[in-house]
mmCIF file of C-alpha atoms in Angstrom:
data_model
loop_
_atom_site.group_PDB
_atom_site.id
_atom_site.type_symbol
_atom_site.label_atom_id
_atom_site.label_comp_id
_atom_site.label_asym_id
_atom_site.label_seq_id
_atom_site.Cartn_x
_atom_site.Cartn_y
_atom_site.Cartn_z
ATOM 1 C CA UNK S 19 15.798 -21.894 -1.271
ATOM 2 C CA UNK S 20 14.508 -18.853 -3.160
ATOM 3 C CA UNK S 21 15.105 -15.436 -1.739
ATOM 4 C CA UNK S 22 14.985 -11.749 -2.433
ATOM 5 C CA UNK S 23 16.949 -9.211 -0.514
ATOM 6 C CA UNK S 24 16.495 -5.522 -0.562
ATOM 7 C CA UNK S 25 17.123 -2.814 2.088
ATOM 8 C CA UNK S 26 14.359 -2.141 4.650
ATOM 9 C CA UNK S 27 14.442 1.658 4.428
ATOM 10 C CA UNK S 28 16.282 4.420 2.647
ATOM 11 C CA UNK S 29 16.174 8.129 2.982
ATOM 12 C CA UNK S 30 16.903 10.693 0.216
ATOM 13 C CA UNK S 31 16.472 14.389 -0.507
ATOM 14 C CA UNK S 32 14.016 15.950 -2.748
ATOM 15 C CA UNK S 33 15.547 16.703 -6.230
ATOM 16 C CA UNK S 34 18.253 14.115 -5.824
ATOM 17 C CA UNK S 35 18.822 10.626 -7.198
ATOM 18 C CA UNK S 36 18.349 7.291 -5.279
ATOM 19 C CA UNK S 37 19.277 3.605 -6.190
ATOM 20 C CA UNK S 38 17.304 0.868 -4.502
ATOM 21 C CA UNK S 39 19.085 -2.567 -4.842
ATOM 22 C CA UNK S 40 17.614 -5.956 -5.067
ATOM 23 C CA UNK S 41 19.399 -9.334 -5.180
ATOM 24 C CA UNK S 42 17.632 -12.523 -5.928
ATOM 25 C CA UNK S 43 18.186 -16.289 -5.753
ATOM 26 C CA UNK S 44 15.466 -18.227 -7.611
ATOM 27 C CA UNK S 45 15.021 -21.575 -9.111
ATOM 28 C CA UNK S 46 15.225 -20.542 -12.854
ATOM 29 C CA UNK S 47 14.420 -16.886 -13.802
ATOM 30 C CA UNK S 48 11.831 -15.356 -15.923
ATOM 31 C CA UNK S 49 12.175 -11.795 -15.198
ATOM 32 C CA UNK S 50 12.452 -9.165 -12.373
ATOM 33 C CA UNK S 51 9.535 -6.799 -11.386
ATOM 34 C CA UNK S 52 9.364 -3.544 -9.436
ATOM 35 C CA UNK S 53 6.196 -2.360 -7.886
ATOM 36 C CA UNK S 54 5.438 0.858 -6.051
ATOM 37 C CA UNK S 55 3.233 0.983 -2.964
ATOM 38 C CA UNK S 56 2.127 4.237 -1.286
ATOM 39 C CA UNK S 57 0.881 3.843 2.309
ATOM 40 C CA UNK S 58 -2.562 2.640 2.472
ATOM 41 C CA UNK S 59 -2.810 2.048 -1.216
ATOM 42 C CA UNK S 60 -2.519 -0.767 -3.773
ATOM 43 C CA UNK S 61 0.841 -1.904 -5.163
ATOM 44 C CA UNK S 62 1.221 -0.717 -8.666
ATOM 45 C CA UNK S 63 3.547 -2.054 -11.451
ATOM 46 C CA UNK S 64 6.630 -0.019 -12.240
ATOM 47 C CA UNK S 65 8.932 -2.120 -14.500
ATOM 48 C CA UNK S 66 9.849 -5.544 -15.896
ATOM 49 C CA UNK S 67 13.361 -6.658 -16.952
ATOM 50 C CA UNK S 68 14.193 -10.058 -18.363
ATOM 51 C CA UNK S 69 17.350 -9.175 -20.397
ATOM 52 C CA UNK S 70 20.623 -7.642 -18.910
ATOM 53 C CA UNK S 71 20.808 -3.878 -19.076
ATOM 54 C CA UNK S 72 18.959 -0.625 -18.247
ATOM 55 C CA UNK S 73 15.218 0.084 -18.968
ATOM 56 C CA UNK S 74 14.316 3.749 -18.784
ATOM 57 C CA UNK S 75 10.818 4.992 -18.158
ATOM 58 C CA UNK S 76 10.802 8.743 -17.479
ATOM 59 C CA UNK S 77 12.242 9.609 -14.206
ATOM 60 C CA UNK S 78 12.491 5.818 -13.284
ATOM 61 C CA UNK S 79 14.962 3.303 -14.489
ATOM 62 C CA UNK S 80 15.389 -0.363 -13.902
ATOM 63 C CA UNK S 81 18.618 -2.360 -14.355
ATOM 64 C CA UNK S 82 19.185 -6.110 -14.464
ATOM 65 C CA UNK S 83 22.299 -8.363 -14.341
ATOM 66 C CA UNK S 84 21.285 -11.958 -14.609
ATOM 67 C CA UNK S 85 24.802 -13.325 -14.070
ATOM 68 C CA UNK S 86 24.974 -11.458 -10.698
ATOM 69 C CA UNK S 87 21.371 -11.916 -9.678
ATOM 70 C CA UNK S 88 21.049 -8.219 -9.137
ATOM 71 C CA UNK S 89 18.663 -5.473 -10.019
ATOM 72 C CA UNK S 90 18.273 -1.923 -9.141
ATOM 73 C CA UNK S 91 15.616 0.751 -9.388
ATOM 74 C CA UNK S 92 16.864 4.189 -9.998
ATOM 75 C CA UNK S 93 14.812 7.214 -9.281
ATOM 76 C CA UNK S 94 15.919 10.682 -10.530
ATOM 77 C CA UNK S 95 14.748 14.193 -9.688
ATOM 78 C CA UNK S 96 12.959 12.921 -6.567
ATOM 79 C CA UNK S 97 9.750 14.294 -5.641
ATOM 80 C CA UNK S 98 7.906 14.183 -2.307
ATOM 81 C CA UNK S 99 5.240 11.945 -3.980
ATOM 82 C CA UNK S 100 7.976 9.354 -4.519
ATOM 83 C CA UNK S 101 7.812 8.424 -0.775
ATOM 84 C CA UNK S 102 6.533 4.929 -0.855
ATOM 85 C CA UNK S 103 7.566 1.401 -0.462
ATOM 86 C CA UNK S 104 9.281 -0.305 -3.509
ATOM 87 C CA UNK S 105 8.758 -4.006 -3.923
ATOM 88 C CA UNK S 106 11.125 -6.233 -5.787
ATOM 89 C CA UNK S 107 9.902 -9.441 -7.176
ATOM 90 C CA UNK S 108 11.566 -12.232 -9.247
ATOM 91 C CA UNK S 109 9.841 -14.696 -11.283
ATOM 92 C CA UNK S 110 10.947 -18.308 -11.104
ATOM 93 C CA UNK S 111 10.935 -21.244 -13.579
ATOM 94 C CA UNK S 112 7.313 -21.867 -12.714
ATOM 95 C CA UNK S 113 6.332 -18.294 -13.517
ATOM 96 C CA UNK S 114 5.637 -17.760 -9.722
ATOM 97 C CA UNK S 115 6.637 -14.399 -8.220
ATOM 98 C CA UNK S 116 9.100 -14.512 -5.304
ATOM 99 C CA UNK S 117 8.691 -11.258 -3.362
ATOM 100 C CA UNK S 118 11.089 -9.089 -1.242
ATOM 101 C CA UNK S 119 9.908 -7.454 1.846
ATOM 102 C CA UNK S 120 10.103 -4.002 0.238
ATOM 103 C CA UNK S 121 12.148 -0.859 0.737
ATOM 104 C CA UNK S 122 10.534 2.083 2.422
ATOM 105 C CA UNK S 123 11.723 5.204 0.677
ATOM 106 C CA UNK S 124 11.544 8.509 2.669
ATOM 107 C CA UNK S 125 12.005 11.699 0.908
ATOM 108 C CA UNK S 126 13.055 14.826 2.847
ATOM 109 C CA UNK S 127 12.668 18.413 1.656
ATOM 110 C CA UNK A 27 -8.267 3.432 -9.615
ATOM 111 C CA UNK A 28 -6.604 0.123 -10.623
ATOM 112 C CA UNK A 29 -9.678 -1.600 -11.941
ATOM 113 C CA UNK A 30 -9.589 -4.035 -8.921
ATOM 114 C CA UNK A 31 -12.193 -3.337 -6.153
ATOM 115 C CA UNK A 32 -12.093 -4.863 -2.595
ATOM 116 C CA UNK A 33 -14.644 -4.719 -0.001
ATOM 117 C CA UNK A 34 -14.701 -4.236 2.848
ATOM 118 C CA UNK A 35 -11.734 -1.944 3.291
ATOM 119 C CA UNK A 36 -11.545 -2.600 7.025
ATOM 120 C CA UNK A 37 -12.853 -5.556 9.012
ATOM 121 C CA UNK A 38 -12.711 -6.364 12.731
ATOM 122 C CA UNK A 39 -13.774 -9.745 13.797
ATOM 123 C CA UNK A 40 -13.679 -12.126 16.800
ATOM 124 C CA UNK A 41 -12.162 -15.478 16.554
ATOM 125 C CA UNK A 42 -15.471 -17.325 16.343
ATOM 126 C CA UNK A 43 -17.020 -14.957 13.531
ATOM 127 C CA UNK A 44 -17.558 -15.988 10.024
ATOM 128 C CA UNK A 45 -17.013 -13.068 7.395
ATOM 129 C CA UNK A 46 -16.077 -12.890 3.682
ATOM 130 C CA UNK A 47 -13.836 -10.626 1.686
ATOM 131 C CA UNK A 48 -14.863 -9.690 -1.759
ATOM 132 C CA UNK A 49 -12.939 -8.603 -4.820
ATOM 133 C CA UNK A 50 -14.101 -7.680 -8.240
ATOM 134 C CA UNK A 51 -11.907 -6.875 -11.355
ATOM 135 C CA UNK A 52 -13.026 -4.862 -14.356
ATOM 136 C CA UNK A 53 -10.095 -5.418 -16.534
ATOM 137 C CA UNK A 54 -11.175 -8.629 -18.395
ATOM 138 C CA UNK A 55 -8.328 -10.656 -16.857
ATOM 139 C CA UNK A 56 -8.511 -14.410 -16.518
ATOM 140 C CA UNK A 57 -6.309 -14.927 -13.449
ATOM 141 C CA UNK A 58 -7.089 -13.646 -9.890
ATOM 142 C CA UNK A 59 -5.012 -13.885 -6.671
ATOM 143 C CA UNK A 60 -5.319 -13.458 -2.864
ATOM 144 C CA UNK A 61 -2.229 -12.190 -1.153
ATOM 145 C CA UNK A 62 -1.454 -11.679 2.455
ATOM 146 C CA UNK A 63 0.623 -8.547 3.396
ATOM 147 C CA UNK A 64 2.025 -8.276 6.842
ATOM 148 C CA UNK A 65 4.262 -5.477 8.109
ATOM 149 C CA UNK A 66 7.957 -5.878 6.917
ATOM 150 C CA UNK A 67 7.304 -9.234 5.469
ATOM 151 C CA UNK A 68 7.186 -10.261 1.741
ATOM 152 C CA UNK A 69 3.850 -10.621 0.129
ATOM 153 C CA UNK A 70 2.534 -14.226 0.745
ATOM 154 C CA UNK A 71 0.615 -15.777 -2.076
ATOM 155 C CA UNK A 72 -2.463 -17.612 -0.727
ATOM 156 C CA UNK A 73 -4.539 -18.593 -3.752
ATOM 157 C CA UNK A 74 -4.533 -18.317 -7.470
ATOM 158 C CA UNK A 75 -7.415 -18.953 -9.778
ATOM 159 C CA UNK A 76 -6.139 -19.208 -13.277
ATOM 160 C CA UNK A 77 -8.421 -19.872 -16.173
ATOM 161 C CA UNK A 78 -11.096 -20.765 -13.690
ATOM 162 C CA UNK A 79 -8.868 -23.483 -12.105
ATOM 163 C CA UNK A 80 -7.682 -23.096 -8.544
ATOM 164 C CA UNK A 81 -4.010 -23.401 -7.891
ATOM 165 C CA UNK A 82 -3.684 -23.607 -3.999
ATOM 166 C CA UNK A 83 -0.813 -22.957 -1.708
ATOM 167 C CA UNK A 84 -0.603 -25.936 0.563
ATOM 168 C CA UNK A 85 0.542 -23.822 3.423
ATOM 169 C CA UNK A 86 -2.725 -21.831 3.769
ATOM 170 C CA UNK A 87 -4.777 -22.906 6.811
ATOM 171 C CA UNK A 88 -8.193 -24.368 6.107
ATOM 172 C CA UNK A 89 -9.883 -21.466 8.082
ATOM 173 C CA UNK A 90 -9.295 -19.534 4.803
ATOM 174 C CA UNK A 91 -11.510 -20.742 1.990
ATOM 175 C CA UNK A 92 -11.516 -19.074 -1.532
ATOM 176 C CA UNK A 93 -14.324 -18.909 -4.074
ATOM 177 C CA UNK A 94 -14.281 -17.841 -7.632
ATOM 178 C CA UNK A 95 -17.771 -17.920 -9.206
ATOM 179 C CA UNK A 96 -16.569 -16.357 -12.438
ATOM 180 C CA UNK A 97 -13.528 -14.832 -13.888
ATOM 181 C CA UNK A 98 -14.503 -11.268 -12.480
ATOM 182 C CA UNK A 99 -15.278 -12.101 -8.913
ATOM 183 C CA UNK A 100 -13.239 -13.680 -6.025
ATOM 184 C CA UNK A 101 -13.957 -14.158 -2.361
ATOM 185 C CA UNK A 102 -12.176 -15.219 0.607
ATOM 186 C CA UNK A 103 -14.331 -16.822 3.312
ATOM 187 C CA UNK A 104 -12.931 -16.509 6.810
ATOM 188 C CA UNK A 105 -13.780 -18.603 9.857
ATOM 189 C CA UNK A 106 -12.539 -19.240 13.400
ATOM 190 C CA UNK A 107 -9.401 -16.985 12.494
ATOM 191 C CA UNK A 108 -6.374 -16.358 14.898
ATOM 192 C CA UNK A 109 -5.014 -13.053 16.033
ATOM 193 C CA UNK A 110 -2.006 -13.752 13.912
ATOM 194 C CA UNK A 111 -4.144 -13.592 10.788
ATOM 195 C CA UNK A 112 -4.497 -9.869 11.227
ATOM 196 C CA UNK A 113 -3.007 -8.381 8.202
ATOM 197 C CA UNK A 114 -3.750 -6.573 4.918
ATOM 198 C CA UNK A 115 -5.410 -9.100 2.289
ATOM 199 C CA UNK A 116 -4.718 -7.919 -1.159
ATOM 200 C CA UNK A 117 -6.586 -9.172 -4.227
ATOM 201 C CA UNK A 118 -4.821 -8.955 -7.695
ATOM 202 C CA UNK A 119 -5.659 -9.787 -11.144
ATOM 203 C CA UNK A 120 -3.587 -10.493 -14.329
ATOM 204 C CA UNK A 121 -3.835 -11.829 -17.831
ATOM 205 C CA UNK A 122 -2.739 -15.456 -17.993
ATOM 206 C CA UNK A 123 0.334 -16.150 -20.023
ATOM 207 C CA UNK A 124 3.801 -16.721 -18.662
ATOM 208 C CA UNK A 125 5.427 -13.435 -17.702
ATOM 209 C CA UNK A 126 2.149 -11.596 -17.982
ATOM 210 C CA UNK A 127 1.439 -13.239 -14.607
ATOM 211 C CA UNK A 128 3.972 -10.811 -13.219
ATOM 212 C CA UNK A 129 2.146 -7.708 -14.197
ATOM 213 C CA UNK A 130 -0.312 -7.710 -11.435
ATOM 214 C CA UNK A 131 -3.191 -5.196 -10.882
ATOM 215 C CA UNK A 132 -3.827 -5.000 -7.082
ATOM 216 C CA UNK A 133 -6.858 -3.732 -5.187
ATOM 217 C CA UNK A 134 -6.272 -1.497 -2.245
ATOM 218 C CA UNK A 135 -6.746 -4.297 0.190
ATOM 219 C CA UNK A 136 -9.021 -5.386 3.162
ATOM 220 C CA UNK A 137 -7.320 -4.516 6.520
ATOM 221 C CA UNK A 138 -8.324 -7.369 8.816
ATOM 222 C CA UNK A 139 -8.079 -7.391 12.534
ATOM 223 C CA UNK A 140 -8.801 -10.410 14.546
ATOM 224 C CA UNK A 141 -9.582 -9.922 18.286
#
């Protein structure tokens, strides 16, 4: 079957760095997506990786290892506004998104 | 503002009611989606309209009925729902084209409570 695993909840300190991991098992693979969802708001697209390696976008970076079925989202210089849920999704061979249950990130002062 | 607007934002209905959720996108996309989001569960894809053709998830009960009159509007008609249908219903749009399907633009959702 197809499956995405990510931690349910993480806590980090303002100004620090946090890494949110995601492992996936899909029938075929056409990329890995990360979304951010603040409480009561719409999920918003953060990043897309289809090749191995690190993609940096400001304070956020996303990494992919296709051979390991593994990705992570790295958030640097954490701010209180980064408190949100982070959704990992893998695209299978039919270009359908398989979603994780999301990681709730709590930032403490 | 994501360019995708959903109404109503909150809806309470009894099990015998009939109601509809509405979604409108202003992004010129040609694919629209309904997702169900329940606490601590992955997003569940319910329906997709792609290039004006409906792609349906067979596991969706018939008490949910989608309608897509044009590429900018999407409805979800609800009737004789069950309490377990209480959830956040998210509409999304994208530009059709392989990996572009993964870059979704979501509305803020309609929070549905079934009594």
